[in-house]
């Protein structure tokens, strides 16, 4: 199964090798910039130009949580390997770590001088890697909200 998102504001799961569309999700009001399966495979996260991050339940075929807090488009998203946290990167120059269980922002990472374009958790760690339009990469320890 492959997951895609695009300018049409939709995410889609595709079965391979046939290439059939298995599921489609709608709800964002602007382009999708990122999408990622939860490690358990039962949910996914999407990021969008509409400034939101959304959690989707595949069995319910719908959005179960909308995370708001960025002031500009969200450029990317990533699940932590434990499945309890989501990271987002935004054109507002910040990244956020969201606690999915409490449905709130746990930390805001500030330090880039321009848009944060991507974010990834390093597997099985509390470290996040961000890349920015300011032409820098940063490693962050999300336990202390500091750059490494």
PDB file of N, CA and C in Angstrom, residues 60-127:
ATOM      1  N   UNK A  60     -12.450   3.997  10.217  1.00  0.00           N
ATOM      2  CA  UNK A  60     -13.613   4.904  10.204  1.00  0.00           C
ATOM      3  C   UNK A  60     -13.695   5.714   8.920  1.00  0.00           C
ATOM      4  N   UNK A  61     -12.595   5.682   8.163  1.00  0.00           N
ATOM      5  CA  UNK A  61     -12.504   6.422   6.903  1.00  0.00           C
ATOM      6  C   UNK A  61     -12.768   7.911   7.077  1.00  0.00           C
ATOM      7  N   UNK A  62     -12.266   8.475   8.173  1.00  0.00           N
ATOM      8  CA  UNK A  62     -12.482   9.898   8.389  1.00  0.00           C
ATOM      9  C   UNK A  62     -11.469  10.511   9.335  1.00  0.00           C
ATOM     10  N   UNK A  63     -11.506  11.830   9.389  1.00  0.00           N
ATOM     11  CA  UNK A  63     -10.639  12.597  10.277  1.00  0.00           C
ATOM     12  C   UNK A  63     -11.154  12.463  11.705  1.00  0.00           C
ATOM     13  N   UNK A  64     -10.252  12.125  12.625  1.00  0.00           N
ATOM     14  CA  UNK A  64     -10.644  11.997  14.030  1.00  0.00           C
ATOM     15  C   UNK A  64     -10.056  13.105  14.896  1.00  0.00           C
ATOM     16  N   UNK A  65      -9.099  13.878  14.337  1.00  0.00           N
ATOM     17  CA  UNK A  65      -8.474  14.939  15.117  1.00  0.00           C
ATOM     18  C   UNK A  65      -7.851  15.961  14.182  1.00  0.00           C
ATOM     19  N   UNK A  66      -8.131  17.239  14.434  1.00  0.00           N
ATOM     20  CA  UNK A  66      -7.497  18.332  13.706  1.00  0.00           C
ATOM     21  C   UNK A  66      -6.650  19.119  14.694  1.00  0.00           C
ATOM     22  N   UNK A  67      -5.360  19.228  14.407  1.00  0.00           N
ATOM     23  CA  UNK A  67      -4.423  19.934  15.276  1.00  0.00           C
ATOM     24  C   UNK A  67      -4.156  21.316  14.683  1.00  0.00           C
ATOM     25  N   UNK A  68      -4.443  22.341  15.488  1.00  0.00           N
ATOM     26  CA  UNK A  68      -4.276  23.724  15.050  1.00  0.00           C
ATOM     27  C   UNK A  68      -3.264  24.425  15.943  1.00  0.00           C
ATOM     28  N   UNK A  69      -2.449  25.283  15.353  1.00  0.00           N
ATOM     29  CA  UNK A  69      -1.474  26.020  16.135  1.00  0.00           C
ATOM     30  C   UNK A  69      -0.430  26.723  15.279  1.00  0.00           C
ATOM     31  N   UNK A  70      -0.271  26.254  14.057  1.00  0.00           N
ATOM     32  CA  UNK A  70       0.644  26.933  13.142  1.00  0.00           C
ATOM     33  C   UNK A  70      -0.070  28.132  12.517  1.00  0.00           C
ATOM     34  N   UNK A  71       0.694  29.194  12.230  1.00  0.00           N
ATOM     35  CA  UNK A  71       0.100  30.399  11.646  1.00  0.00           C
ATOM     36  C   UNK A  71       0.245  30.465  10.125  1.00  0.00           C
ATOM     37  N   UNK A  72       1.033  29.561   9.570  1.00  0.00           N
ATOM     38  CA  UNK A  72       1.193  29.486   8.117  1.00  0.00           C
ATOM     39  C   UNK A  72       1.126  28.026   7.684  1.00  0.00           C
ATOM     40  N   UNK A  73       1.242  27.796   6.405  1.00  0.00           N
ATOM     41  CA  UNK A  73       1.135  26.439   5.850  1.00  0.00           C
ATOM     42  C   UNK A  73       2.061  25.464   6.564  1.00  0.00           C
ATOM     43  N   UNK A  74       1.591  24.228   6.720  1.00  0.00           N
ATOM     44  CA  UNK A  74       2.393  23.164   7.310  1.00  0.00           C
ATOM     45  C   UNK A  74       3.010  22.368   6.158  1.00  0.00           C
ATOM     46  N   UNK A  75       4.339  22.286   6.151  1.00  0.00           N
ATOM     47  CA  UNK A  75       5.070  21.703   5.027  1.00  0.00           C
ATOM     48  C   UNK A  75       5.341  20.214   5.152  1.00  0.00           C
ATOM     49  N   UNK A  76       5.274  19.675   6.374  1.00  0.00           N
ATOM     50  CA  UNK A  76       5.575  18.255   6.527  1.00  0.00           C
ATOM     51  C   UNK A  76       5.135  17.739   7.883  1.00  0.00           C
ATOM     52  N   UNK A  77       5.063  16.407   7.980  1.00  0.00           N
ATOM     53  CA  UNK A  77       4.643  15.767   9.227  1.00  0.00           C
ATOM     54  C   UNK A  77       5.307  14.401   9.333  1.00  0.00           C
ATOM     55  N   UNK A  78       5.373  13.906  10.576  1.00  0.00           N
ATOM     56  CA  UNK A  78       6.036  12.631  10.827  1.00  0.00           C
ATOM     57  C   UNK A  78       5.514  12.029  12.122  1.00  0.00           C
ATOM     58  N   UNK A  79       5.372  10.703  12.179  1.00  0.00           N
ATOM     59  CA  UNK A  79       5.010   9.989  13.405  1.00  0.00           C
ATOM     60  C   UNK A  79       6.265   9.579  14.153  1.00  0.00           C
ATOM     61  N   UNK A  80       6.209   9.612  15.462  1.00  0.00           N
ATOM     62  CA  UNK A  80       7.249   9.007  16.290  1.00  0.00           C
ATOM     63  C   UNK A  80       7.051   7.494  16.229  1.00  0.00           C
ATOM     64  N   UNK A  81       8.110   6.728  16.388  1.00  0.00           N
ATOM     65  CA  UNK A  81       8.026   5.268  16.286  1.00  0.00           C
ATOM     66  C   UNK A  81       7.110   4.643  17.334  1.00  0.00           C
ATOM     67  N   UNK A  82       6.873   5.310  18.469  1.00  0.00           N
ATOM     68  CA  UNK A  82       5.955   4.771  19.480  1.00  0.00           C
ATOM     69  C   UNK A  82       4.500   4.977  19.086  1.00  0.00           C
ATOM     70  N   UNK A  83       4.251   5.901  18.152  1.00  0.00           N
ATOM     71  CA  UNK A  83       2.896   6.148  17.681  1.00  0.00           C
ATOM     72  C   UNK A  83       2.095   7.133  18.505  1.00  0.00           C
ATOM     73  N   UNK A  84       2.672   7.699  19.565  1.00  0.00           N
ATOM     74  CA  UNK A  84       1.933   8.628  20.429  1.00  0.00           C
ATOM     75  C   UNK A  84       2.181  10.092  20.108  1.00  0.00           C
ATOM     76  N   UNK A  85       3.183  10.375  19.269  1.00  0.00           N
ATOM     77  CA  UNK A  85       3.538  11.758  18.965  1.00  0.00           C
ATOM     78  C   UNK A  85       3.648  11.975  17.468  1.00  0.00           C
ATOM     79  N   UNK A  86       3.269  13.175  17.056  1.00  0.00           N
ATOM     80  CA  UNK A  86       3.378  13.607  15.668  1.00  0.00           C
ATOM     81  C   UNK A  86       4.195  14.891  15.661  1.00  0.00           C
ATOM     82  N   UNK A  87       5.058  15.035  14.674  1.00  0.00           N
ATOM     83  CA  UNK A  87       5.831  16.265  14.503  1.00  0.00           C
ATOM     84  C   UNK A  87       5.355  16.966  13.238  1.00  0.00           C
ATOM     85  N   UNK A  88       5.361  18.302  13.274  1.00  0.00           N
ATOM     86  CA  UNK A  88       4.973  19.079  12.098  1.00  0.00           C
ATOM     87  C   UNK A  88       5.972  20.203  11.868  1.00  0.00           C
ATOM     88  N   UNK A  89       6.167  20.556  10.606  1.00  0.00           N
ATOM     89  CA  UNK A  89       7.090  21.614  10.194  1.00  0.00           C
ATOM     90  C   UNK A  89       6.308  22.644   9.403  1.00  0.00           C
ATOM     91  N   UNK A  90       6.521  23.929   9.703  1.00  0.00           N
ATOM     92  CA  UNK A  90       5.677  24.956   9.103  1.00  0.00           C
ATOM     93  C   UNK A  90       6.457  26.097   8.467  1.00  0.00           C
ATOM     94  N   UNK A  91       5.793  26.764   7.541  1.00  0.00           N
ATOM     95  CA  UNK A  91       6.337  27.960   6.921  1.00  0.00           C
ATOM     96  C   UNK A  91       6.395  29.119   7.915  1.00  0.00           C
ATOM     97  N   UNK A  92       5.773  28.985   9.089  1.00  0.00           N
ATOM     98  CA  UNK A  92       5.856  30.032  10.114  1.00  0.00           C
ATOM     99  C   UNK A  92       7.198  30.025  10.845  1.00  0.00           C
ATOM    100  N   UNK A  93       8.115  29.118  10.447  1.00  0.00           N
ATOM    101  CA  UNK A  93       9.442  29.049  11.031  1.00  0.00           C
ATOM    102  C   UNK A  93       9.537  28.177  12.266  1.00  0.00           C
ATOM    103  N   UNK A  94       8.445  27.518  12.624  1.00  0.00           N
ATOM    104  CA  UNK A  94       8.451  26.648  13.804  1.00  0.00           C
ATOM    105  C   UNK A  94       8.152  25.206  13.420  1.00  0.00           C
ATOM    106  N   UNK A  95       8.482  24.333  14.341  1.00  0.00           N
ATOM    107  CA  UNK A  95       8.059  22.943  14.280  1.00  0.00           C
ATOM    108  C   UNK A  95       7.331  22.668  15.580  1.00  0.00           C
ATOM    109  N   UNK A  96       6.416  21.717  15.557  1.00  0.00           N
ATOM    110  CA  UNK A  96       5.662  21.376  16.753  1.00  0.00           C
ATOM    111  C   UNK A  96       5.680  19.872  16.969  1.00  0.00           C
ATOM    112  N   UNK A  97       5.681  19.502  18.230  1.00  0.00           N
ATOM    113  CA  UNK A  97       5.545  18.110  18.636  1.00  0.00           C
ATOM    114  C   UNK A  97       4.182  17.998  19.295  1.00  0.00           C
ATOM    115  N   UNK A  98       3.328  17.170  18.716  1.00  0.00           N
ATOM    116  CA  UNK A  98       1.946  17.015  19.168  1.00  0.00           C
ATOM    117  C   UNK A  98       1.788  15.702  19.922  1.00  0.00           C
ATOM    118  N   UNK A  99       1.131  15.758  21.061  1.00  0.00           N
ATOM    119  CA  UNK A  99       0.770  14.571  21.827  1.00  0.00           C
ATOM    120  C   UNK A  99      -0.603  14.134  21.338  1.00  0.00           C
ATOM    121  N   UNK A 100      -0.647  13.034  20.634  1.00  0.00           N
ATOM    122  CA  UNK A 100      -1.896  12.581  20.021  1.00  0.00           C
ATOM    123  C   UNK A 100      -2.918  12.179  21.087  1.00  0.00           C
ATOM    124  N   UNK A 101      -2.457  11.611  22.194  1.00  0.00           N
ATOM    125  CA  UNK A 101      -3.382  11.158  23.236  1.00  0.00           C
ATOM    126  C   UNK A 101      -4.064  12.311  23.961  1.00  0.00           C
ATOM    127  N   UNK A 102      -3.327  13.374  24.261  1.00  0.00           N
ATOM    128  CA  UNK A 102      -3.933  14.527  24.936  1.00  0.00           C
ATOM    129  C   UNK A 102      -4.483  15.548  23.937  1.00  0.00           C
ATOM    130  N   UNK A 103      -4.197  15.325  22.651  1.00  0.00           N
ATOM    131  CA  UNK A 103      -4.699  16.169  21.561  1.00  0.00           C
ATOM    132  C   UNK A 103      -4.223  17.610  21.671  1.00  0.00           C
ATOM    133  N   UNK A 104      -2.958  17.793  22.081  1.00  0.00           N
ATOM    134  CA  UNK A 104      -2.430  19.144  22.213  1.00  0.00           C
ATOM    135  C   UNK A 104      -0.962  19.207  21.801  1.00  0.00           C
ATOM    136  N   UNK A 105      -0.500  20.430  21.589  1.00  0.00           N
ATOM    137  CA  UNK A 105       0.899  20.650  21.283  1.00  0.00           C
ATOM    138  C   UNK A 105       1.704  20.488  22.564  1.00  0.00           C
ATOM    139  N   UNK A 106       2.698  19.631  22.532  1.00  0.00           N
ATOM    140  CA  UNK A 106       3.563  19.412  23.697  1.00  0.00           C
ATOM    141  C   UNK A 106       4.730  20.403  23.684  1.00  0.00           C
ATOM    142  N   UNK A 107       5.346  20.613  22.492  1.00  0.00           N
ATOM    143  CA  UNK A 107       6.494  21.506  22.375  1.00  0.00           C
ATOM    144  C   UNK A 107       6.444  22.260  21.053  1.00  0.00           C
ATOM    145  N   UNK A 108       6.949  23.498  21.071  1.00  0.00           N
ATOM    146  CA  UNK A 108       7.173  24.264  19.855  1.00  0.00           C
ATOM    147  C   UNK A 108       8.669  24.490  19.729  1.00  0.00           C
ATOM    148  N   UNK A 109       9.235  24.104  18.596  1.00  0.00           N
ATOM    149  CA  UNK A 109      10.671  24.227  18.340  1.00  0.00           C
ATOM    150  C   UNK A 109      10.910  25.499  17.538  1.00  0.00           C
ATOM    151  N   UNK A 110      11.675  26.415  18.129  1.00  0.00           N
ATOM    152  CA  UNK A 110      11.985  27.689  17.479  1.00  0.00           C
ATOM    153  C   UNK A 110      13.493  27.816  17.317  1.00  0.00           C
ATOM    154  N   UNK A 111      13.920  28.372  16.203  1.00  0.00           N
ATOM    155  CA  UNK A 111      15.353  28.556  15.990  1.00  0.00           C
ATOM    156  C   UNK A 111      15.731  28.759  14.535  1.00  0.00           C
ATOM    157  N   UNK A 112      14.925  28.240  13.635  1.00  0.00           N
ATOM    158  CA  UNK A 112      15.195  28.484  12.215  1.00  0.00           C
ATOM    159  C   UNK A 112      14.785  29.910  11.864  1.00  0.00           C
ATOM    160  N   UNK A 113      15.467  30.477  10.880  1.00  0.00           N
ATOM    161  CA  UNK A 113      15.204  31.856  10.471  1.00  0.00           C
ATOM    162  C   UNK A 113      14.264  31.958   9.286  1.00  0.00           C
ATOM    163  N   UNK A 114      13.761  30.828   8.805  1.00  0.00           N
ATOM    164  CA  UNK A 114      12.866  30.822   7.642  1.00  0.00           C
ATOM    165  C   UNK A 114      11.957  29.602   7.764  1.00  0.00           C
ATOM    166  N   UNK A 115      11.217  29.334   6.732  1.00  0.00           N
ATOM    167  CA  UNK A 115      10.287  28.208   6.699  1.00  0.00           C
ATOM    168  C   UNK A 115      10.970  26.892   7.070  1.00  0.00           C
ATOM    169  N   UNK A 116      10.299  26.093   7.906  1.00  0.00           N
ATOM    170  CA  UNK A 116      10.783  24.743   8.188  1.00  0.00           C
ATOM    171  C   UNK A 116      10.072  23.829   7.194  1.00  0.00           C
ATOM    172  N   UNK A 117      10.840  23.171   6.348  1.00  0.00           N
ATOM    173  CA  UNK A 117      10.267  22.460   5.209  1.00  0.00           C
ATOM    174  C   UNK A 117      10.076  20.964   5.414  1.00  0.00           C
ATOM    175  N   UNK A 118      10.797  20.388   6.359  1.00  0.00           N
ATOM    176  CA  UNK A 118      10.610  18.959   6.622  1.00  0.00           C
ATOM    177  C   UNK A 118      10.995  18.647   8.053  1.00  0.00           C
ATOM    178  N   UNK A 119      10.451  17.531   8.543  1.00  0.00           N
ATOM    179  CA  UNK A 119      10.734  17.098   9.908  1.00  0.00           C
ATOM    180  C   UNK A 119      10.621  15.581   9.974  1.00  0.00           C
ATOM    181  N   UNK A 120      11.551  14.958  10.671  1.00  0.00           N
ATOM    182  CA  UNK A 120      11.543  13.508  10.843  1.00  0.00           C
ATOM    183  C   UNK A 120      12.050  13.151  12.226  1.00  0.00           C
ATOM    184  N   UNK A 121      11.353  12.232  12.885  1.00  0.00           N
ATOM    185  CA  UNK A 121      11.879  11.639  14.111  1.00  0.00           C
ATOM    186  C   UNK A 121      12.942  10.626  13.726  1.00  0.00           C
ATOM    187  N   UNK A 122      14.059  10.623  14.439  1.00  0.00           N
ATOM    188  CA  UNK A 122      15.011   9.539  14.277  1.00  0.00           C
ATOM    189  C   UNK A 122      14.410   8.315  14.955  1.00  0.00           C
ATOM    190  N   UNK A 123      14.500   7.142  14.348  1.00  0.00           N
ATOM    191  CA  UNK A 123      13.828   5.948  14.886  1.00  0.00           C
ATOM    192  C   UNK A 123      14.205   5.652  16.337  1.00  0.00           C
ATOM    193  N   UNK A 124      13.199   5.364  17.124  1.00  0.00           N
ATOM    194  CA  UNK A 124      13.357   4.914  18.511  1.00  0.00           C
ATOM    195  C   UNK A 124      14.192   5.865  19.358  1.00  0.00           C
ATOM    196  N   UNK A 125      13.968   7.173  19.166  1.00  0.00           N
ATOM    197  CA  UNK A 125      14.716   8.169  19.935  1.00  0.00           C
ATOM    198  C   UNK A 125      13.834   9.384  20.190  1.00  0.00           C
ATOM    199  N   UNK A 126      14.354  10.320  20.956  1.00  0.00           N
ATOM    200  CA  UNK A 126      13.653  11.577  21.203  1.00  0.00           C
ATOM    201  C   UNK A 126      14.258  12.694  20.358  1.00  0.00           C
ATOM    202  N   UNK A 127      14.951  12.332  19.303  1.00  0.00           N
ATOM    203  CA  UNK A 127      15.620  13.301  18.438  1.00  0.00           C
ATOM    204  C   UNK A 127      14.809  13.523  17.160  1.00  0.00           C
TER     205      UNK A 127
END
